[in-house]
CSV table of C-alpha atoms in Angstrom, one decimal:
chain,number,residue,atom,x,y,z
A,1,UNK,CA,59.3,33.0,-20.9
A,2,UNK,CA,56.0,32.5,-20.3
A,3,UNK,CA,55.3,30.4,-17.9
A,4,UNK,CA,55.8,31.2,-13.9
A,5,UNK,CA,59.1,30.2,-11.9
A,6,UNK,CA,56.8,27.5,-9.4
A,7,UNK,CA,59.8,27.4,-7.2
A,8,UNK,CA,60.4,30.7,-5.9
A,9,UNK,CA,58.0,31.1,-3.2
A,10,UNK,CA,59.6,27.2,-2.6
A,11,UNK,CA,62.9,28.3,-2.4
A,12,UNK,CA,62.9,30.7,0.0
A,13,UNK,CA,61.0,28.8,2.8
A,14,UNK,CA,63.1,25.9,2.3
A,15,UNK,CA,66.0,28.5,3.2
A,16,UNK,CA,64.7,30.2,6.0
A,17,UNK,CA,63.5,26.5,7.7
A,18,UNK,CA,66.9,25.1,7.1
A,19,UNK,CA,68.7,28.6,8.7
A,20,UNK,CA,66.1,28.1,11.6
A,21,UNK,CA,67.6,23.9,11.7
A,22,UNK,CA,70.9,24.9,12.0
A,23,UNK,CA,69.4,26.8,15.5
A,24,UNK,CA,67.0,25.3,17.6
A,25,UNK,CA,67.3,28.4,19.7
A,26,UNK,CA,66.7,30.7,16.2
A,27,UNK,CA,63.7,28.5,15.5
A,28,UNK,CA,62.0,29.0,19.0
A,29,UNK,CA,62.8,32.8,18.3
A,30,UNK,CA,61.5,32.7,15.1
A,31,UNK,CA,58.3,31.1,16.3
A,32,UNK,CA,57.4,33.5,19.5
A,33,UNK,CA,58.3,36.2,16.1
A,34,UNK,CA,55.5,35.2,14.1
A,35,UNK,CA,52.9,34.9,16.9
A,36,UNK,CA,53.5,37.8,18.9
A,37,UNK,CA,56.5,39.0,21.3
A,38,UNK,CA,56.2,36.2,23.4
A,39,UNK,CA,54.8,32.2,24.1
A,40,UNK,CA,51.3,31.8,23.9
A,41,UNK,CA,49.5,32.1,27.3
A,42,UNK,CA,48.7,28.6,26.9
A,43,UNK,CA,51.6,26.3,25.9
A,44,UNK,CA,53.5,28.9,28.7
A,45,UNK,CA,50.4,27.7,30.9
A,46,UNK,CA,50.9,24.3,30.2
A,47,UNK,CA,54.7,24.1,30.1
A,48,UNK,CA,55.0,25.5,33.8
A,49,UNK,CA,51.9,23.1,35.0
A,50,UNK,CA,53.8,19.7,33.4
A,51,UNK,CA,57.0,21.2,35.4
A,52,UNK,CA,54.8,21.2,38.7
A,53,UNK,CA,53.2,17.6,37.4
A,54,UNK,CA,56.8,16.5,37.6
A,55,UNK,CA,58.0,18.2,41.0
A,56,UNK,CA,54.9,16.0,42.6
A,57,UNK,CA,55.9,12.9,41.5
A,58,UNK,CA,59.2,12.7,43.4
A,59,UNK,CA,57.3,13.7,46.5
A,60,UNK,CA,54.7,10.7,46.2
A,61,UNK,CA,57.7,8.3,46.1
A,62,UNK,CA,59.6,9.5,48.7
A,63,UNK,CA,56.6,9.8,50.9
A,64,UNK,CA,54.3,6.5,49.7
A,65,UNK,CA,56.7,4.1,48.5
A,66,UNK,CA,60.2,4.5,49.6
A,67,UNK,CA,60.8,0.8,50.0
A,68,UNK,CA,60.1,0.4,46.1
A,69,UNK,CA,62.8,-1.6,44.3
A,70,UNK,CA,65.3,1.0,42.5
A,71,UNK,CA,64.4,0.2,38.8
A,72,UNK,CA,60.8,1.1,39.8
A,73,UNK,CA,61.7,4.0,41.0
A,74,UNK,CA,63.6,4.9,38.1
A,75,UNK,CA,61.1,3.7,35.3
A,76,UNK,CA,58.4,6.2,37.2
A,77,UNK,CA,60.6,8.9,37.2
A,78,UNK,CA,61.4,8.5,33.4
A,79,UNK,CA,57.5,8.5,32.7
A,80,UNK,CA,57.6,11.7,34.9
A,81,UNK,CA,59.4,13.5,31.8
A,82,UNK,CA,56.5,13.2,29.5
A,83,UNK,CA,54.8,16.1,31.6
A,84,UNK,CA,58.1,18.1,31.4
A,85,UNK,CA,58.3,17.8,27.5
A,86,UNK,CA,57.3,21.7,26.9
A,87,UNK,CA,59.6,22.9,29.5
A,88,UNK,CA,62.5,21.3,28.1
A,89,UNK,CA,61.5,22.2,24.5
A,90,UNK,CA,61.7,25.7,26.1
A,91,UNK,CA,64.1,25.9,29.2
A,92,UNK,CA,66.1,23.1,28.7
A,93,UNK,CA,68.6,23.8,31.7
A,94,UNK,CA,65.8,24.6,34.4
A,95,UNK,CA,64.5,21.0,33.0
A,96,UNK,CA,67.7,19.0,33.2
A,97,UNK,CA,68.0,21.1,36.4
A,98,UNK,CA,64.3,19.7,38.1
A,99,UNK,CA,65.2,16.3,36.6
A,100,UNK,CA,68.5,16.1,38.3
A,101,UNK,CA,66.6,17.1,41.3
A,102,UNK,CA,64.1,14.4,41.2
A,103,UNK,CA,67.1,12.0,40.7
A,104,UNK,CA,68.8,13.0,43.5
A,105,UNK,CA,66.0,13.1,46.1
A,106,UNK,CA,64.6,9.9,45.0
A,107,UNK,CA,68.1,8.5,45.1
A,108,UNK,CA,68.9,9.9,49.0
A,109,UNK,CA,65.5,8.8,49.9
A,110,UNK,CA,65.1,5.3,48.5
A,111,UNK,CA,65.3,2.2,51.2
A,112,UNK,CA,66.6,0.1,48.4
A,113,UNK,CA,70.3,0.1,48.6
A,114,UNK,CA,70.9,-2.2,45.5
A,115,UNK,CA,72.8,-0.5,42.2
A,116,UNK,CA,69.3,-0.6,40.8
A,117,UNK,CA,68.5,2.9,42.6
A,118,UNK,CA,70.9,4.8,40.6
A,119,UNK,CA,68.5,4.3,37.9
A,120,UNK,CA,66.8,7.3,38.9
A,121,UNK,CA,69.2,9.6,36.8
A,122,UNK,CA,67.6,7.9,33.6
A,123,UNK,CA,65.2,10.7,33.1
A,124,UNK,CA,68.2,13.5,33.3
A,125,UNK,CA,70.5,11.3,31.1
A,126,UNK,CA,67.1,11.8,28.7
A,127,UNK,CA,67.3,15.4,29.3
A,128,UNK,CA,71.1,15.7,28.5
A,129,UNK,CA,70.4,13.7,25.0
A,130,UNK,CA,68.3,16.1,24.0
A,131,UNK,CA,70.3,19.0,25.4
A,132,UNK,CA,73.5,17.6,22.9
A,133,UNK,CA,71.0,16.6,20.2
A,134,UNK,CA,69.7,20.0,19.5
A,135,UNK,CA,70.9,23.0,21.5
A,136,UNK,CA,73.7,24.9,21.0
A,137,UNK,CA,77.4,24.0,21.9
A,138,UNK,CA,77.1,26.1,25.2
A,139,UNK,CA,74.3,24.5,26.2
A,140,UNK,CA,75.6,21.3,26.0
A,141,UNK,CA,78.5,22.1,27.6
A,142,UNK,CA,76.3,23.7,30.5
A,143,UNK,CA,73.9,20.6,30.4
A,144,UNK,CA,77.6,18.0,30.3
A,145,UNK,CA,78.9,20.0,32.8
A,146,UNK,CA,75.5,20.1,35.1
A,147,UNK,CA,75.0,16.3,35.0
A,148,UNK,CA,78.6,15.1,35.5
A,149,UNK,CA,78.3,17.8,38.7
A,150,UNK,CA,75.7,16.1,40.4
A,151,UNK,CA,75.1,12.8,39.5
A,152,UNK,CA,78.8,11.3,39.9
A,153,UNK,CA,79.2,12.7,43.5
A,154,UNK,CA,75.2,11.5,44.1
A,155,UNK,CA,76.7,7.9,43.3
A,156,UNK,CA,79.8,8.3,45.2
A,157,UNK,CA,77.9,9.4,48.0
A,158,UNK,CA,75.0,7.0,48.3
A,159,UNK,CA,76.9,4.3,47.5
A,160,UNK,CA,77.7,1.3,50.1
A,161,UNK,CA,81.4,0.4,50.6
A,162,UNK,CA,84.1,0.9,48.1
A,163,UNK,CA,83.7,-1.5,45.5
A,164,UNK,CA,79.9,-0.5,45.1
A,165,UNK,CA,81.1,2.9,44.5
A,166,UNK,CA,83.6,1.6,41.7
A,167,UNK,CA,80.9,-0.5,40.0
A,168,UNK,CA,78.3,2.2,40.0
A,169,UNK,CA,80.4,4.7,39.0
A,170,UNK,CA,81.8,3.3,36.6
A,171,UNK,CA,78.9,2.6,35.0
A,172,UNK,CA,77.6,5.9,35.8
A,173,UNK,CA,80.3,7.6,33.6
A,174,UNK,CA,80.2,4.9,30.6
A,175,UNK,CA,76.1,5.5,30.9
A,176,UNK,CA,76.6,9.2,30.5
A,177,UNK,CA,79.4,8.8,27.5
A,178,UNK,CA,76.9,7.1,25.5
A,179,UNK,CA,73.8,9.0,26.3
A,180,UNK,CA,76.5,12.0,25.4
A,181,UNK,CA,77.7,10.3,22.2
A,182,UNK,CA,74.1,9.4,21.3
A,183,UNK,CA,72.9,12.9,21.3
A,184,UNK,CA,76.1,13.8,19.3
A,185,UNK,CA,75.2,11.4,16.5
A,186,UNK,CA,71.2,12.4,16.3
A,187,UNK,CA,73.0,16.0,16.1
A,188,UNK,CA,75.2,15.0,13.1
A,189,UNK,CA,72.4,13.5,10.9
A,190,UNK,CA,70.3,16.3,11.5
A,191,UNK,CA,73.1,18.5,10.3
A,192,UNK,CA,74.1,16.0,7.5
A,193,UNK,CA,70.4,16.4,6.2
A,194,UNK,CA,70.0,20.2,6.8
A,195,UNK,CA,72.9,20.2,4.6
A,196,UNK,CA,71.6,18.1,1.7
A,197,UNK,CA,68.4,20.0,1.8
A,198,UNK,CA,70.3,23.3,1.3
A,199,UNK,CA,72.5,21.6,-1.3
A,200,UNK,CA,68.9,20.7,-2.8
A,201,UNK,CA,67.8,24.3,-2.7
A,202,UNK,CA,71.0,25.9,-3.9
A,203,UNK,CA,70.7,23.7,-6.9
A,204,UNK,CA,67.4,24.4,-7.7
A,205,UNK,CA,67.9,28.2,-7.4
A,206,UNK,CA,70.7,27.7,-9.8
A,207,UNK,CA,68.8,25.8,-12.2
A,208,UNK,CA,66.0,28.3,-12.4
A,209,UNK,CA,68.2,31.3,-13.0
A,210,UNK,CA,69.5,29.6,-15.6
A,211,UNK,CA,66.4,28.6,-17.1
A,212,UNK,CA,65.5,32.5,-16.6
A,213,UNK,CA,68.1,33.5,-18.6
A,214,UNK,CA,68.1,31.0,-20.9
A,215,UNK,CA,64.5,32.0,-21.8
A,216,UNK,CA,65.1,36.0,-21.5
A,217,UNK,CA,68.4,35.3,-24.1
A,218,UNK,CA,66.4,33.1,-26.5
A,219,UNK,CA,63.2,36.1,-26.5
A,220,UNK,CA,65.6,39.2,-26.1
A,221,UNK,CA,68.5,38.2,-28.7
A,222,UNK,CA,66.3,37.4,-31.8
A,223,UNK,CA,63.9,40.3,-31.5
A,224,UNK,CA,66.3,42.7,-31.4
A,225,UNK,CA,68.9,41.3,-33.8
A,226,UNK,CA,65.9,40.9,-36.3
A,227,UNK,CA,64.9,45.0,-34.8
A,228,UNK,CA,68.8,45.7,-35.8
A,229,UNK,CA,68.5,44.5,-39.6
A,230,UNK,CA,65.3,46.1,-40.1
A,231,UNK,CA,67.0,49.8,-38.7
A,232,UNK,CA,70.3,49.4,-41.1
A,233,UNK,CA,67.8,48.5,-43.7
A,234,UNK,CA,65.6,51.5,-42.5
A,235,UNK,CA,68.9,54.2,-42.6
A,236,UNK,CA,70.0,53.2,-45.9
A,237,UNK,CA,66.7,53.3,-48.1
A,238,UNK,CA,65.2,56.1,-46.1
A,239,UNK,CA,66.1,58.8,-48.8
A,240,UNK,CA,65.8,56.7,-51.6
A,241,UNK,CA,62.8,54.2,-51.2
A,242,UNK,CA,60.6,56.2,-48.4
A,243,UNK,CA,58.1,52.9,-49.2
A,244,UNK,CA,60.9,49.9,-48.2
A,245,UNK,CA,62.1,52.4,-44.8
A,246,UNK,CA,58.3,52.7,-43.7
A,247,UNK,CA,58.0,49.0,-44.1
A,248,UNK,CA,61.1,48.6,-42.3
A,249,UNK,CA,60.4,51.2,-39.3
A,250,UNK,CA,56.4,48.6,-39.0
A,251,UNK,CA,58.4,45.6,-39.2
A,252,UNK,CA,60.6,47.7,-35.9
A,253,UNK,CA,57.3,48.2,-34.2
A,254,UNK,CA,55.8,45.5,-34.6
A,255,UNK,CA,58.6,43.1,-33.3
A,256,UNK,CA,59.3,45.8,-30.6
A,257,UNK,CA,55.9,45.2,-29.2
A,258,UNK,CA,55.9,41.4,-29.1
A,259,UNK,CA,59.0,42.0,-27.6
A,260,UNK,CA,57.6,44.3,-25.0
A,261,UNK,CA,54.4,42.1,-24.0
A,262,UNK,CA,56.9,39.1,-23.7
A,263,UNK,CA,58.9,40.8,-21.1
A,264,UNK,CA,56.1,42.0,-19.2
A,265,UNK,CA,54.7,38.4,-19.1
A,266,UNK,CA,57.9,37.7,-17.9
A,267,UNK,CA,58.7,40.3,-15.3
A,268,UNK,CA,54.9,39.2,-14.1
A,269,UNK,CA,55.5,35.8,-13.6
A,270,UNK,CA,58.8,36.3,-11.7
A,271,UNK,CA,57.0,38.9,-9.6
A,272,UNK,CA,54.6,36.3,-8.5
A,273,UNK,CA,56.9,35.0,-6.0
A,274,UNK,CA,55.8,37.3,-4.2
A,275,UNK,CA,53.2,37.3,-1.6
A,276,UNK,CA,49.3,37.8,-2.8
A,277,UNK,CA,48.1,41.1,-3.1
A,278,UNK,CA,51.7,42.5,-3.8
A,279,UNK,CA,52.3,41.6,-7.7
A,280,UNK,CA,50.4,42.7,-10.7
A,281,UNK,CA,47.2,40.1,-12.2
A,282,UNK,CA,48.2,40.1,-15.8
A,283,UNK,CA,47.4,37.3,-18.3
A,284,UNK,CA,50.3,35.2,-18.9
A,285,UNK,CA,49.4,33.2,-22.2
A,286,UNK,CA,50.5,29.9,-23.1
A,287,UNK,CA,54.3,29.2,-23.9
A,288,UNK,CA,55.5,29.5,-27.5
A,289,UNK,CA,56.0,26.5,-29.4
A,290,UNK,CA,56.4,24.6,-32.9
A,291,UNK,CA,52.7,25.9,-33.6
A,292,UNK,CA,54.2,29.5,-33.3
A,293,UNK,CA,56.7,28.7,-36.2
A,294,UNK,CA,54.8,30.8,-38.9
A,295,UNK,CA,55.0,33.9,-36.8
A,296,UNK,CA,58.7,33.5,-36.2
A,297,UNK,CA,59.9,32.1,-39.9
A,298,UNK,CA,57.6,35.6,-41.0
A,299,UNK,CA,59.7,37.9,-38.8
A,300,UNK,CA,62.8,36.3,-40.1
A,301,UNK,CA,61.8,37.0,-43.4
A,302,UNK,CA,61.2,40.5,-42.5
A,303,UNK,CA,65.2,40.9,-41.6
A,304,UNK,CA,66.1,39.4,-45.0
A,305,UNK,CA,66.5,35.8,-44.2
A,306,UNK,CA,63.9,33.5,-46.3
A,307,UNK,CA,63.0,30.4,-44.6
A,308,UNK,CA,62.2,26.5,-45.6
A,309,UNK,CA,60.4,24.6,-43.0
A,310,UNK,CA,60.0,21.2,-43.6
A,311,UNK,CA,58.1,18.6,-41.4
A,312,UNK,CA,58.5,14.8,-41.7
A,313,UNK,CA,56.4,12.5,-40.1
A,314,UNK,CA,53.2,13.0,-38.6
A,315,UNK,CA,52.5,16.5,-36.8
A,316,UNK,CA,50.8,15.5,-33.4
A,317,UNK,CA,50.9,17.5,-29.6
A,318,UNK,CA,54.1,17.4,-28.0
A,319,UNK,CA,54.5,17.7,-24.3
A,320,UNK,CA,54.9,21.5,-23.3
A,321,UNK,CA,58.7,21.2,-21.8
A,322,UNK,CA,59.6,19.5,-25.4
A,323,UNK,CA,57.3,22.0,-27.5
A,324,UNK,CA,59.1,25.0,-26.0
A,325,UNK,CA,62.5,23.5,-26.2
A,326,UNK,CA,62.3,22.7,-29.8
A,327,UNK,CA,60.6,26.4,-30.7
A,328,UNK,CA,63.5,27.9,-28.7
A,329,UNK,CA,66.3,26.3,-30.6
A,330,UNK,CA,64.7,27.4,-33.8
A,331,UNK,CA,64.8,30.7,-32.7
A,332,UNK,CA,68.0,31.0,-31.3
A,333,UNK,CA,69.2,29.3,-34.8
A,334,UNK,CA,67.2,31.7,-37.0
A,335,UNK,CA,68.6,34.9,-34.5
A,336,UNK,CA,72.2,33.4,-35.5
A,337,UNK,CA,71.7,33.0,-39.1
A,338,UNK,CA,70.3,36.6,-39.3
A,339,UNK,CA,73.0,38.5,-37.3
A,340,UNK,CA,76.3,36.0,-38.2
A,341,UNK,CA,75.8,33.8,-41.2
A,342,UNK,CA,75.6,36.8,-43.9
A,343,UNK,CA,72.9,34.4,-46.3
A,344,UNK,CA,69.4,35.2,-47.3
A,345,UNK,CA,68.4,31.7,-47.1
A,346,UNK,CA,68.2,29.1,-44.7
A,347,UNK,CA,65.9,25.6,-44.0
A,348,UNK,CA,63.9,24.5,-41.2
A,349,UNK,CA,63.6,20.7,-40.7
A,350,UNK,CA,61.3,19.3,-38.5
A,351,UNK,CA,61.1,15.6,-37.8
A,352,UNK,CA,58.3,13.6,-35.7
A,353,UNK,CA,59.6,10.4,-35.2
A,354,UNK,CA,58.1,7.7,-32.8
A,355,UNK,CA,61.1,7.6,-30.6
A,356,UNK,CA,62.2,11.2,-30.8
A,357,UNK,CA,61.7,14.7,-32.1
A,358,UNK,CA,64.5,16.1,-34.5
A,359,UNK,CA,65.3,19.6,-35.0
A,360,UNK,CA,67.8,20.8,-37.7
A,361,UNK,CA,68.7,24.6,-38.8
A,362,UNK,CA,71.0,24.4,-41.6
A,363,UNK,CA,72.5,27.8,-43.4
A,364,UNK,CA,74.7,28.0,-46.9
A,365,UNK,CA,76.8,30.9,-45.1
A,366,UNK,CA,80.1,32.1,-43.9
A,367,UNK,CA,79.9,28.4,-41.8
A,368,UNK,CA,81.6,29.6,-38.5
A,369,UNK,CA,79.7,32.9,-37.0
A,370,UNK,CA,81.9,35.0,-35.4
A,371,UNK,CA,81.3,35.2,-31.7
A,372,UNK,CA,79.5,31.9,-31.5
A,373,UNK,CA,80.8,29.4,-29.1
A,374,UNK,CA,83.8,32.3,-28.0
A,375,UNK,CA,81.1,35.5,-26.3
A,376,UNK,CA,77.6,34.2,-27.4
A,377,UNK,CA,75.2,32.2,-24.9
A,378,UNK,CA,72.7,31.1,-27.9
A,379,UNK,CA,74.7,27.8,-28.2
A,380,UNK,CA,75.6,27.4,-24.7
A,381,UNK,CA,71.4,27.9,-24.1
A,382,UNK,CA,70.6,25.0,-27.0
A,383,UNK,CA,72.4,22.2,-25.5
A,384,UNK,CA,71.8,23.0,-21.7
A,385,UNK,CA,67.9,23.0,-23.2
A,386,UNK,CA,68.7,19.5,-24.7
A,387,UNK,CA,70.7,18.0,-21.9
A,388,UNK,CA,68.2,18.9,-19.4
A,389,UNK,CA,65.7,16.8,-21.6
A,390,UNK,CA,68.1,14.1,-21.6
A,391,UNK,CA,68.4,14.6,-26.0
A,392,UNK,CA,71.2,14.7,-28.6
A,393,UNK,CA,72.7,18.5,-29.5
A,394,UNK,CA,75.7,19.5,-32.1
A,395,UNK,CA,76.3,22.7,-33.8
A,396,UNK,CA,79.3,23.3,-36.3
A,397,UNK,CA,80.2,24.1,-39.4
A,398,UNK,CA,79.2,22.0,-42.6
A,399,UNK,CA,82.1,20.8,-44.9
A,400,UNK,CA,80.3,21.9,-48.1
A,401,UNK,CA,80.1,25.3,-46.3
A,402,UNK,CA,77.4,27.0,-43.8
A,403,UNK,CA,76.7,26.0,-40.3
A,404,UNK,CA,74.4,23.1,-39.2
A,405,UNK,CA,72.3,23.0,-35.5
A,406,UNK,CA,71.2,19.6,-34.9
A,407,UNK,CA,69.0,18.3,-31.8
A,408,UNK,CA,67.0,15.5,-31.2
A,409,UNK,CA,64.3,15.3,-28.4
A,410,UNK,CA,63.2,12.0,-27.0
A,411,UNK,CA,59.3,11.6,-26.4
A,412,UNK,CA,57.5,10.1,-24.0
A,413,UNK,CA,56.1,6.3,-25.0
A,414,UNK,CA,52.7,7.0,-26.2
A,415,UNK,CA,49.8,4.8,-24.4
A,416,UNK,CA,46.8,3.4,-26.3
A,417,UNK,CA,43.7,4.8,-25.9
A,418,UNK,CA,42.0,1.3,-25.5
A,419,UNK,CA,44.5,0.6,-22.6
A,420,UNK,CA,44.1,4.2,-21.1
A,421,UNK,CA,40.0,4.9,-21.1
A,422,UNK,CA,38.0,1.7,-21.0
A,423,UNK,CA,34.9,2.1,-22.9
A,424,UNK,CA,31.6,1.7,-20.7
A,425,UNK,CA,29.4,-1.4,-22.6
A,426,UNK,CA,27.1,0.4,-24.4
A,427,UNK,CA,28.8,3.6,-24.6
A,428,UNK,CA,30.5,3.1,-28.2
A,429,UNK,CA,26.7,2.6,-30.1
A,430,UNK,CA,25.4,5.6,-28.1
A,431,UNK,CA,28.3,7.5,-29.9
């Protein structure tokens, strides 16, 4: 495999920011962690300063307009919050806490003794959404407990005669129940989504580990069955034909090597997940594909298997996902037919259609290679390669005898080059 796993470095912040979701407490932590072992000065400045802010307006209504009309009173007040917004990102009990207190005073103070006055506790039913919507379940149960401790008996006793108290508190309590189910529901989605994102992540993690291995099967498994053939050959002819063992112990070497510089690329490219300065700067090289063909149909020969390529239609660039796809089921083919298939021949077709690329491997040996399909990952790794591109895969045995891999590829619709690049006026005589 040569080209770098883009999704590593991905995959683990999208972990760690969806473990720091599941916490709002966790993710405040996790902030103050990364910038020191506490709040900036600042934000600490200002969060404390927008908690005074807030403290002053009950004080100017109380003392400047206490004959205002209740939903006045109560539509200042929920302004009031927007000051208190870094406090209750922070402490959100001391906020409920000062809100329920500005509710309360404003409440006791007002002159206006219609219902409408109770809408003062609007900015602490804010504060108690928030509370359920992203704290943790003591919290809310603090914040539930907290609001329904103060603002029910605030309304029973500020209320005027008995059926005022019924009205207003029973709309008190249904307010509260839906500011409370409200915040339960904003919880929810954001659960429901923190879960689809790590669903998102686990898949991709999966995906790439198999595309890891895929790749490390397809390299790995033909080098060193063809480094296998090449030492039985090696043992037996050693005493007999020095010349043929010699040859045999190059062709070892020389596969061993490509073998070698393959895995490093490898190992290097998965080591740059990490962070810069920590991995090695090595060349990676492009990935193999069909234009690599002559190298591996040459190292097949050198393990005793001749091979027949043959291309039909017209050779042009493939995409690179389809280029290395189609060189890797050759490979794995080729590594099958030298270890299992027990033939010195094979063929190689290659077709370039308009639609779709077709690859076939086709063998005059035993047919059915022991192992395959039962222990071996080669086949397994071919049609995952081909269902991932959305193509056609079968592998089986022929009925005249050998064994036949078959895949076909679609391509991408080709777009003219007239439609593509305009042509400047003038530009075509120049050339």
């Amino acid at each position: 495999m040569d080209t770098p796993p883009r999704n590593a470095k991905n995959t683990k912040s999208a972990e760690s920011a969806d473990e720091r979701m599941q916490d709002p407490e966790s993710a405040e932590q996790g902030v103050r962690g990364a910038d020191g072992p506490g709040p900036k000065p600042a934000s600490a400045l200002a969060a404390w300063g927008g908690a005074a802010l807030y403290l002053l307006v009950p004080g100017l209504l109380i003392g400047g307009v206490p004959y205002a009309a209740g939903p006045l009173l109560g539509a200042v007040l929920l302004l009031a919050v927007t000051p208190l917004v870094g406090l209750l990102r922070r402490r959100p009990l001391l906020a409920l806490t000062l809100t329920l207190l500005g509710g309360v005073l404003v409440a006791g103070a007002a002159r206006d003794h219609s219902p409408g006055r109770f809408l003062v506790f609007m900015a602490s039913d804010l504060a108690l959404g928030y509370v359920v919507a992203t704290r943790s379940r003591r919290d809310r149960l603090i914040a539930t407990a907290m609001v329904v401790a103060v603002e029910l008996p605030a309304v029973g006793l500020l209320s005027v005669g008995p059926y005022d108290m019924m009205s207003t508190g029973l709309i008190g309590s249904l307010s509260l129940g839906a500011v409370y189910m409200t915040g339960l529901r904003f919880r929810e989605r954001r659960e429901h989504m923190v879960e689809l994102r790590t669903k998102e992540v686990s898949e991709a993690v999966t995906a790439e580990r198999l595309r890891i291995a895929r790749e490390l099967h397809d390299m790995v498994a033909h080098s060193v069955g063809v480094i296998a053939i090449q030492a039985g050959v090696g043992s037996r002819v050693i005493e007999t034909q020095p010349a043929e063992a010699r040859a045999a112990l190059r062709a070892i070497e020389a596969t061993s090597r490509e073998t070698l510089s393959g895995l490093r690329r490898t190992l290097v490219a998965l080591r740059q997940a990490q962070p810069d300065g920590l991995h090695e700067h090595a060349p990676l090289g492009p990935a193999p594909g069909l234009a690599e063909l002559g190298s591996l149909v040459a190292t097949t020969a050198a393990a005793g298997v001749r091979v027949d390529v043959r291309l039909e239609g017209e050779e042009r660039q493939l995409p690179s996902d389809i280029d290395l796809s189609a060189y890797r089921i050759v490979q794995e083919a080729l590594t099958n037919v030298v270890r299992h298939a027990g033939t010195g021949h094979c063929r190689v077709t290659i077709g370039y259609g308009e639609q779709e690329l077709t690859v076939e491997v086709v063998d005059d040996g035993r047919g059915t290679p022991e192992g395959i399909g039962n222990t071996g990952f080669g086949i397994t790794g071919m049609r995952e390669r081909v269902s991932l591109l959305h193509g056609r895969f079968s592998a089986g045995p022929r009925p005249g005898g050998g064994f036949r891999v078959e895949a076909a590829l679609p391509l991408p619709v080709a777009v003219p080059v007239a439609m593509a690049v305009p042509v400047a006026e003038g530009e075509g005589e120049a050339r």
